[in-house]
mmCIF file of N, CA and C in Angstrom:
data_model
loop_
_atom_site.group_PDB
_atom_site.id
_atom_site.type_symbol
_atom_site.label_atom_id
_atom_site.label_comp_id
_atom_site.label_asym_id
_atom_site.label_seq_id
_atom_site.Cartn_x
_atom_site.Cartn_y
_atom_site.Cartn_z
ATOM 1 N N UNK A 1 8.123 35.306 -58.059
ATOM 2 C CA UNK A 1 8.877 34.956 -56.885
ATOM 3 C C UNK A 1 7.990 34.941 -55.633
ATOM 4 N N UNK A 2 7.223 36.004 -55.421
ATOM 5 C CA UNK A 2 6.343 36.050 -54.253
ATOM 6 C C UNK A 2 5.252 34.991 -54.324
ATOM 7 N N UNK A 3 4.763 34.724 -55.501
ATOM 8 C CA UNK A 3 3.741 33.684 -55.651
ATOM 9 C C UNK A 3 4.315 32.336 -55.196
ATOM 10 N N UNK A 4 5.558 32.072 -55.562
ATOM 11 C CA UNK A 4 6.218 30.833 -55.153
ATOM 12 C C UNK A 4 6.418 30.790 -53.634
ATOM 13 N N UNK A 5 6.989 31.864 -53.055
ATOM 14 C CA UNK A 5 7.260 31.846 -51.615
ATOM 15 C C UNK A 5 5.972 31.770 -50.798
ATOM 16 N N UNK A 6 4.915 32.437 -51.251
ATOM 17 C CA UNK A 6 3.632 32.394 -50.533
ATOM 18 C C UNK A 6 3.011 30.995 -50.608
ATOM 19 N N UNK A 7 3.272 30.264 -51.688
ATOM 20 C CA UNK A 7 2.714 28.919 -51.838
ATOM 21 C C UNK A 7 3.525 27.865 -51.086
ATOM 22 N N UNK A 8 4.849 28.038 -51.027
ATOM 23 C CA UNK A 8 5.725 26.989 -50.501
ATOM 24 C C UNK A 8 6.159 27.210 -49.049
ATOM 25 N N UNK A 9 6.590 28.405 -48.718
ATOM 26 C CA UNK A 9 7.201 28.618 -47.408
ATOM 27 C C UNK A 9 6.278 28.404 -46.209
ATOM 28 N N UNK A 10 5.009 28.800 -46.233
ATOM 29 C CA UNK A 10 4.173 28.534 -45.052
ATOM 30 C C UNK A 10 4.094 27.054 -44.687
ATOM 31 N N UNK A 11 4.116 26.187 -45.649
ATOM 32 C CA UNK A 11 4.069 24.749 -45.384
ATOM 33 C C UNK A 11 5.311 24.222 -44.688
ATOM 34 N N UNK A 12 6.398 24.956 -44.786
ATOM 35 C CA UNK A 12 7.646 24.595 -44.106
ATOM 36 C C UNK A 12 7.735 25.342 -42.768
ATOM 37 N N UNK A 13 7.492 26.628 -42.816
ATOM 38 C CA UNK A 13 7.713 27.496 -41.663
ATOM 39 C C UNK A 13 6.683 27.319 -40.550
ATOM 40 N N UNK A 14 5.417 27.237 -40.883
ATOM 41 C CA UNK A 14 4.369 27.189 -39.855
ATOM 42 C C UNK A 14 4.429 25.927 -38.989
ATOM 43 N N UNK A 15 4.584 24.726 -39.574
ATOM 44 C CA UNK A 15 4.706 23.541 -38.720
ATOM 45 C C UNK A 15 5.945 23.589 -37.819
ATOM 46 N N UNK A 16 7.049 24.102 -38.343
ATOM 47 C CA UNK A 16 8.257 24.230 -37.536
ATOM 48 C C UNK A 16 8.021 25.183 -36.371
ATOM 49 N N UNK A 17 7.425 26.324 -36.647
ATOM 50 C CA UNK A 17 7.156 27.311 -35.603
ATOM 51 C C UNK A 17 6.233 26.737 -34.527
ATOM 52 N N UNK A 18 5.257 25.959 -34.938
ATOM 53 C CA UNK A 18 4.304 25.370 -33.992
ATOM 54 C C UNK A 18 4.903 24.224 -33.178
ATOM 55 N N UNK A 19 6.059 23.725 -33.584
ATOM 56 C CA UNK A 19 6.630 22.543 -32.942
ATOM 57 C C UNK A 19 7.316 22.821 -31.608
ATOM 58 N N UNK A 20 7.606 24.091 -31.318
ATOM 59 C CA UNK A 20 8.340 24.407 -30.093
ATOM 60 C C UNK A 20 7.974 25.816 -29.637
ATOM 61 N N UNK A 21 7.467 25.950 -28.420
ATOM 62 C CA UNK A 21 7.046 27.255 -27.889
ATOM 63 C C UNK A 21 8.206 28.230 -27.741
ATOM 64 N N UNK A 22 9.424 27.713 -27.734
ATOM 65 C CA UNK A 22 10.594 28.596 -27.584
ATOM 66 C C UNK A 22 10.988 29.287 -28.886
ATOM 67 N N UNK A 23 10.400 28.849 -29.993
ATOM 68 C CA UNK A 23 10.681 29.493 -31.281
ATOM 69 C C UNK A 23 9.877 30.778 -31.391
ATOM 70 N N UNK A 24 10.553 31.848 -31.735
ATOM 71 C CA UNK A 24 9.904 33.150 -31.904
ATOM 72 C C UNK A 24 9.505 33.335 -33.362
ATOM 73 N N UNK A 25 10.365 32.932 -34.273
ATOM 74 C CA UNK A 25 10.075 33.005 -35.707
ATOM 75 C C UNK A 25 10.924 31.985 -36.440
ATOM 76 N N UNK A 26 10.529 31.672 -37.642
ATOM 77 C CA UNK A 26 11.362 30.910 -38.568
ATOM 78 C C UNK A 26 10.968 31.358 -39.966
ATOM 79 N N UNK A 27 11.959 31.814 -40.714
ATOM 80 C CA UNK A 27 11.658 32.403 -42.013
ATOM 81 C C UNK A 27 12.896 32.412 -42.905
ATOM 82 N N UNK A 28 12.667 32.395 -44.199
ATOM 83 C CA UNK A 28 13.738 32.478 -45.188
ATOM 84 C C UNK A 28 13.916 33.928 -45.617
ATOM 85 N N UNK A 29 15.182 34.338 -45.736
ATOM 86 C CA UNK A 29 15.518 35.679 -46.222
ATOM 87 C C UNK A 29 16.523 35.554 -47.360
ATOM 88 N N UNK A 30 16.474 36.490 -48.300
ATOM 89 C CA UNK A 30 17.467 36.455 -49.370
ATOM 90 C C UNK A 30 18.763 37.112 -48.891
ATOM 91 N N UNK A 31 19.780 37.159 -49.741
ATOM 92 C CA UNK A 31 21.096 37.691 -49.365
ATOM 93 C C UNK A 31 21.059 39.159 -48.950
ATOM 94 N N UNK A 32 20.028 39.878 -49.324
ATOM 95 C CA UNK A 32 19.891 41.286 -48.950
ATOM 96 C C UNK A 32 19.069 41.470 -47.682
ATOM 97 N N UNK A 33 18.656 40.360 -47.065
ATOM 98 C CA UNK A 33 17.848 40.436 -45.862
ATOM 99 C C UNK A 33 16.366 40.597 -46.133
ATOM 100 N N UNK A 34 15.961 40.473 -47.401
ATOM 101 C CA UNK A 34 14.538 40.600 -47.743
ATOM 102 C C UNK A 34 13.796 39.339 -47.317
ATOM 103 N N UNK A 35 12.711 39.526 -46.581
ATOM 104 C CA UNK A 35 11.902 38.418 -46.094
ATOM 105 C C UNK A 35 10.571 38.436 -46.843
ATOM 106 N N UNK A 36 10.422 37.597 -47.868
ATOM 107 C CA UNK A 36 9.234 37.654 -48.714
ATOM 108 C C UNK A 36 7.963 37.108 -48.065
ATOM 109 N N UNK A 37 8.097 36.076 -47.232
ATOM 110 C CA UNK A 37 6.925 35.420 -46.639
ATOM 111 C C UNK A 37 7.232 35.061 -45.196
ATOM 112 N N UNK A 38 6.677 35.842 -44.288
ATOM 113 C CA UNK A 38 6.937 35.611 -42.859
ATOM 114 C C UNK A 38 5.889 34.668 -42.281
ATOM 115 N N UNK A 39 6.057 34.324 -41.020
ATOM 116 C CA UNK A 39 5.083 33.496 -40.313
ATOM 117 C C UNK A 39 3.757 34.234 -40.233
ATOM 118 N N UNK A 40 2.668 33.476 -40.178
ATOM 119 C CA UNK A 40 1.341 34.106 -40.177
ATOM 120 C C UNK A 40 1.162 35.055 -38.995
ATOM 121 N N UNK A 41 1.795 34.760 -37.862
ATOM 122 C CA UNK A 41 1.638 35.646 -36.696
ATOM 123 C C UNK A 41 2.293 37.005 -36.901
ATOM 124 N N UNK A 42 3.180 37.110 -37.892
ATOM 125 C CA UNK A 42 3.845 38.377 -38.199
ATOM 126 C C UNK A 42 3.412 38.950 -39.541
ATOM 127 N N UNK A 43 2.270 38.501 -40.016
ATOM 128 C CA UNK A 43 1.758 38.965 -41.313
ATOM 129 C C UNK A 43 0.367 39.581 -41.166
ATOM 130 N N UNK A 44 0.164 40.275 -40.065
ATOM 131 C CA UNK A 44 -1.128 40.919 -39.802
ATOM 132 C C UNK A 44 -1.294 42.156 -40.690
ATOM 133 N N UNK A 45 -2.533 42.546 -40.899
ATOM 134 C CA UNK A 45 -2.821 43.746 -41.698
ATOM 135 C C UNK A 45 -2.244 44.984 -40.996
ATOM 136 N N UNK A 46 -1.742 45.911 -41.784
ATOM 137 C CA UNK A 46 -1.225 47.158 -41.229
ATOM 138 C C UNK A 46 -2.362 47.959 -40.598
ATOM 139 N N UNK A 47 -2.033 48.605 -39.465
ATOM 140 C CA UNK A 47 -3.046 49.365 -38.728
ATOM 141 C C UNK A 47 -2.802 50.871 -38.765
ATOM 142 N N UNK A 48 -1.574 51.273 -39.089
ATOM 143 C CA UNK A 48 -1.210 52.687 -39.008
ATOM 144 C C UNK A 48 -0.574 53.039 -37.670
ATOM 145 N N UNK A 49 -0.623 52.122 -36.715
ATOM 146 C CA UNK A 49 0.017 52.287 -35.416
ATOM 147 C C UNK A 49 1.410 51.689 -35.517
ATOM 148 N N UNK A 50 2.435 52.534 -35.506
ATOM 149 C CA UNK A 50 3.805 52.068 -35.754
ATOM 150 C C UNK A 50 4.223 50.944 -34.810
ATOM 151 N N UNK A 51 3.965 51.098 -33.529
ATOM 152 C CA UNK A 51 4.379 50.080 -32.559
ATOM 153 C C UNK A 51 3.677 48.742 -32.804
ATOM 154 N N UNK A 52 2.390 48.803 -33.064
ATOM 155 C CA UNK A 52 1.625 47.585 -33.318
ATOM 156 C C UNK A 52 2.059 46.943 -34.637
ATOM 157 N N UNK A 53 2.272 47.764 -35.657
ATOM 158 C CA UNK A 53 2.674 47.234 -36.962
ATOM 159 C C UNK A 53 4.094 46.664 -36.938
ATOM 160 N N UNK A 54 4.994 47.262 -36.143
ATOM 161 C CA UNK A 54 6.357 46.766 -36.043
ATOM 162 C C UNK A 54 6.371 45.332 -35.529
ATOM 163 N N UNK A 55 5.489 45.028 -34.585
ATOM 164 C CA UNK A 55 5.422 43.685 -34.011
ATOM 165 C C UNK A 55 4.563 42.737 -34.844
ATOM 166 N N UNK A 56 3.490 43.242 -35.445
ATOM 167 C CA UNK A 56 2.521 42.380 -36.106
ATOM 168 C C UNK A 56 2.665 42.222 -37.601
ATOM 169 N N UNK A 57 3.416 43.112 -38.248
ATOM 170 C CA UNK A 57 3.578 43.018 -39.697
ATOM 171 C C UNK A 57 5.056 43.125 -40.040
ATOM 172 N N UNK A 58 5.700 41.977 -40.155
ATOM 173 C CA UNK A 58 7.133 41.933 -40.395
ATOM 174 C C UNK A 58 7.459 41.277 -41.744
ATOM 175 N N UNK A 59 6.441 41.032 -42.544
ATOM 176 C CA UNK A 59 6.635 40.364 -43.820
ATOM 177 C C UNK A 59 6.950 41.373 -44.928
ATOM 178 N N UNK A 60 7.607 40.895 -45.947
ATOM 179 C CA UNK A 60 7.967 41.710 -47.114
ATOM 180 C C UNK A 60 8.756 42.956 -46.715
ATOM 181 N N UNK A 61 9.701 42.740 -45.807
ATOM 182 C CA UNK A 61 10.581 43.810 -45.316
ATOM 183 C C UNK A 61 12.030 43.392 -45.499
ATOM 184 N N UNK A 62 12.897 44.387 -45.514
ATOM 185 C CA UNK A 62 14.334 44.131 -45.484
ATOM 186 C C UNK A 62 14.789 44.162 -44.031
ATOM 187 N N UNK A 63 15.484 43.118 -43.618
ATOM 188 C CA UNK A 63 16.083 43.046 -42.300
ATOM 189 C C UNK A 63 17.585 43.151 -42.518
ATOM 190 N N UNK A 64 18.141 44.338 -42.236
ATOM 191 C CA UNK A 64 19.518 44.588 -42.639
ATOM 192 C C UNK A 64 20.416 45.133 -41.532
ATOM 193 N N UNK A 65 20.136 44.757 -40.293
ATOM 194 C CA UNK A 65 21.091 45.075 -39.224
ATOM 195 C C UNK A 65 22.320 44.185 -39.443
ATOM 196 N N UNK A 66 23.418 44.462 -38.756
ATOM 197 C CA UNK A 66 24.597 43.605 -38.929
ATOM 198 C C UNK A 66 24.326 42.121 -38.659
ATOM 199 N N UNK A 67 23.586 41.795 -37.618
ATOM 200 C CA UNK A 67 23.281 40.387 -37.330
ATOM 201 C C UNK A 67 22.434 39.798 -38.450
ATOM 202 N N UNK A 68 21.426 40.533 -38.886
ATOM 203 C CA UNK A 68 20.515 40.038 -39.920
ATOM 204 C C UNK A 68 21.241 39.801 -41.246
ATOM 205 N N UNK A 69 22.100 40.736 -41.641
ATOM 206 C CA UNK A 69 22.832 40.560 -42.900
ATOM 207 C C UNK A 69 23.910 39.488 -42.799
ATOM 208 N N UNK A 70 24.536 39.357 -41.635
ATOM 209 C CA UNK A 70 25.508 38.285 -41.456
ATOM 210 C C UNK A 70 24.834 36.935 -41.632
ATOM 211 N N UNK A 71 23.641 36.783 -41.061
ATOM 212 C CA UNK A 71 22.876 35.546 -41.235
ATOM 213 C C UNK A 71 22.525 35.339 -42.704
ATOM 214 N N UNK A 72 22.020 36.373 -43.345
ATOM 215 C CA UNK A 72 21.551 36.270 -44.728
ATOM 216 C C UNK A 72 22.673 35.932 -45.706
ATOM 217 N N UNK A 73 23.889 36.376 -45.417
ATOM 218 C CA UNK A 73 25.001 36.209 -46.358
ATOM 219 C C UNK A 73 25.982 35.103 -45.985
ATOM 220 N N UNK A 74 25.752 34.454 -44.868
ATOM 221 C CA UNK A 74 26.638 33.383 -44.427
ATOM 222 C C UNK A 74 26.560 32.196 -45.392
ATOM 223 N N UNK A 75 27.705 31.664 -45.759
ATOM 224 C CA UNK A 75 27.755 30.481 -46.629
ATOM 225 C C UNK A 75 28.502 29.323 -45.972
ATOM 226 N N UNK A 76 28.873 29.479 -44.720
ATOM 227 C CA UNK A 76 29.744 28.513 -44.052
ATOM 228 C C UNK A 76 29.014 27.444 -43.247
ATOM 229 N N UNK A 77 27.718 27.413 -43.234
ATOM 230 C CA UNK A 77 26.989 26.432 -42.437
ATOM 231 C C UNK A 77 26.184 27.113 -41.351
ATOM 232 N N UNK A 78 25.787 26.356 -40.350
ATOM 233 C CA UNK A 78 24.940 26.894 -39.285
ATOM 234 C C UNK A 78 25.675 27.990 -38.530
ATOM 235 N N UNK A 79 24.975 29.087 -38.293
ATOM 236 C CA UNK A 79 25.525 30.250 -37.595
ATOM 237 C C UNK A 79 24.608 30.577 -36.429
ATOM 238 N N UNK A 80 25.174 30.793 -35.248
ATOM 239 C CA UNK A 80 24.401 31.166 -34.069
ATOM 240 C C UNK A 80 24.902 32.525 -33.597
ATOM 241 N N UNK A 81 23.960 33.474 -33.457
ATOM 242 C CA UNK A 81 24.296 34.827 -33.030
ATOM 243 C C UNK A 81 23.297 35.296 -31.972
ATOM 244 N N UNK A 82 23.700 36.275 -31.174
ATOM 245 C CA UNK A 82 22.756 36.949 -30.284
ATOM 246 C C UNK A 82 22.065 38.011 -31.121
ATOM 247 N N UNK A 83 20.744 38.028 -31.057
ATOM 248 C CA UNK A 83 19.937 38.929 -31.888
ATOM 249 C C UNK A 83 19.106 39.847 -31.010
ATOM 250 N N UNK A 84 19.340 41.143 -31.166
ATOM 251 C CA UNK A 84 18.531 42.162 -30.500
ATOM 252 C C UNK A 84 17.528 42.662 -31.537
ATOM 253 N N UNK A 85 16.346 42.137 -31.465
ATOM 254 C CA UNK A 85 15.302 42.457 -32.430
ATOM 255 C C UNK A 85 14.827 43.891 -32.254
ATOM 256 N N UNK A 86 14.387 44.512 -33.327
ATOM 257 C CA UNK A 86 13.961 45.916 -33.274
ATOM 258 C C UNK A 86 12.689 46.128 -32.442
ATOM 259 N N UNK A 87 12.105 45.054 -31.946
ATOM 260 C CA UNK A 87 10.951 45.155 -31.054
ATOM 261 C C UNK A 87 11.379 45.114 -29.582
ATOM 262 N N UNK A 88 12.689 45.022 -29.340
ATOM 263 C CA UNK A 88 13.212 45.023 -27.984
ATOM 264 C C UNK A 88 13.528 43.656 -27.421
ATOM 265 N N UNK A 89 13.176 42.593 -28.122
ATOM 266 C CA UNK A 89 13.445 41.243 -27.645
ATOM 267 C C UNK A 89 14.905 40.867 -27.908
ATOM 268 N N UNK A 90 15.443 40.044 -27.014
ATOM 269 C CA UNK A 90 16.784 39.496 -27.196
ATOM 270 C C UNK A 90 16.638 37.989 -27.316
ATOM 271 N N UNK A 91 17.241 37.415 -28.338
ATOM 272 C CA UNK A 91 17.088 35.978 -28.586
ATOM 273 C C UNK A 91 18.307 35.451 -29.325
ATOM 274 N N UNK A 92 18.333 34.143 -29.510
ATOM 275 C CA UNK A 92 19.325 33.524 -30.371
ATOM 276 C C UNK A 92 18.826 33.594 -31.808
ATOM 277 N N UNK A 93 19.695 33.915 -32.723
ATOM 278 C CA UNK A 93 19.397 33.847 -34.145
ATOM 279 C C UNK A 93 20.210 32.673 -34.677
ATOM 280 N N UNK A 94 19.516 31.649 -35.115
ATOM 281 C CA UNK A 94 20.166 30.461 -35.656
ATOM 282 C C UNK A 94 19.828 30.413 -37.140
ATOM 283 N N UNK A 95 20.851 30.388 -37.977
ATOM 284 C CA UNK A 95 20.596 30.436 -39.414
ATOM 285 C C UNK A 95 21.455 29.424 -40.151
ATOM 286 N N UNK A 96 20.987 29.081 -41.333
ATOM 287 C CA UNK A 96 21.728 28.184 -42.224
ATOM 288 C C UNK A 96 21.548 28.676 -43.652
ATOM 289 N N UNK A 97 22.587 28.567 -44.460
ATOM 290 C CA UNK A 97 22.503 29.035 -45.845
ATOM 291 C C UNK A 97 21.463 28.266 -46.659
ATOM 292 N N UNK A 98 20.858 28.964 -47.607
ATOM 293 C CA UNK A 98 19.936 28.356 -48.565
ATOM 294 C C UNK A 98 20.579 28.490 -49.940
ATOM 295 N N UNK A 99 20.733 27.362 -50.609
ATOM 296 C CA UNK A 99 21.329 27.338 -51.939
ATOM 297 C C UNK A 99 20.252 26.969 -52.958
ATOM 298 N N UNK A 100 20.195 27.725 -54.042
ATOM 299 C CA UNK A 100 19.242 27.463 -55.118
ATOM 300 C C UNK A 100 20.032 27.325 -56.412
ATOM 301 N N UNK A 101 19.909 26.188 -57.052
ATOM 302 C CA UNK A 101 20.609 25.889 -58.302
ATOM 303 C C UNK A 101 22.105 26.202 -58.204
ATOM 304 N N UNK A 102 22.709 25.774 -57.101
ATOM 305 C CA UNK A 102 24.141 25.927 -56.924
ATOM 306 C C UNK A 102 24.612 27.286 -56.463
ATOM 307 N N UNK A 103 23.694 28.230 -56.263
ATOM 308 C CA UNK A 103 24.073 29.583 -55.841
ATOM 309 C C UNK A 103 23.459 29.893 -54.489
ATOM 310 N N UNK A 104 24.211 30.622 -53.675
ATOM 311 C CA UNK A 104 23.682 31.031 -52.375
ATOM 312 C C UNK A 104 22.564 32.038 -52.579
ATOM 313 N N UNK A 105 21.375 31.698 -52.108
ATOM 314 C CA UNK A 105 20.213 32.566 -52.232
ATOM 315 C C UNK A 105 20.061 33.450 -51.005
ATOM 316 N N UNK A 106 20.361 32.915 -49.833
ATOM 317 C CA UNK A 106 20.169 33.622 -48.587
ATOM 318 C C UNK A 106 20.269 32.644 -47.442
ATOM 319 N N UNK A 107 19.314 32.736 -46.504
ATOM 320 C CA UNK A 107 19.379 31.872 -45.324
ATOM 321 C C UNK A 107 17.997 31.563 -44.788
ATOM 322 N N UNK A 108 17.941 30.473 -44.045
ATOM 323 C CA UNK A 108 16.762 30.165 -43.254
ATOM 324 C C UNK A 108 17.115 30.525 -41.825
ATOM 325 N N UNK A 109 16.339 31.438 -41.243
ATOM 326 C CA UNK A 109 16.632 31.954 -39.909
ATOM 327 C C UNK A 109 15.578 31.488 -38.900
ATOM 328 N N UNK A 110 16.060 31.176 -37.718
ATOM 329 C CA UNK A 110 15.184 30.818 -36.610
ATOM 330 C C UNK A 110 15.520 31.721 -35.430
ATOM 331 N N UNK A 111 14.487 32.341 -34.851
ATOM 332 C CA UNK A 111 14.659 33.104 -33.623
ATOM 333 C C UNK A 111 14.273 32.212 -32.465
ATOM 334 N N UNK A 112 15.175 32.043 -31.509
ATOM 335 C CA UNK A 112 14.978 31.107 -30.410
ATOM 336 C C UNK A 112 15.144 31.858 -29.091
ATOM 337 N N UNK A 113 14.175 31.707 -28.200
ATOM 338 C CA UNK A 113 14.239 32.432 -26.933
ATOM 339 C C UNK A 113 15.470 32.039 -26.138
ATOM 340 N N UNK A 114 15.981 32.982 -25.374
ATOM 341 C CA UNK A 114 17.123 32.711 -24.510
ATOM 342 C C UNK A 114 16.611 32.214 -23.176
#
């Protein structure tokens, strides 16, 4: 699974992220809020400094706040929510369901500056 996401998702996520300076992140999460492959800017090596790592290493983590799980489990189409990120930023969370072989897998989430 990780081999697939590491090979496929950067080719989708990185160009999208680079297309608009107002985008904070764009990433796919499964129904449990697990983010297997984040944007390269959030996939830095761990340093041991909690504050630095919280901002710089956000890949292969579960994002399970109420907003994050609502996005991950939504099956009704595009969802827009106010997102208070654990780094202190406030932004729009825009998400859409991802379906794999007829089953809801999770969502594609975009963080957009307010």
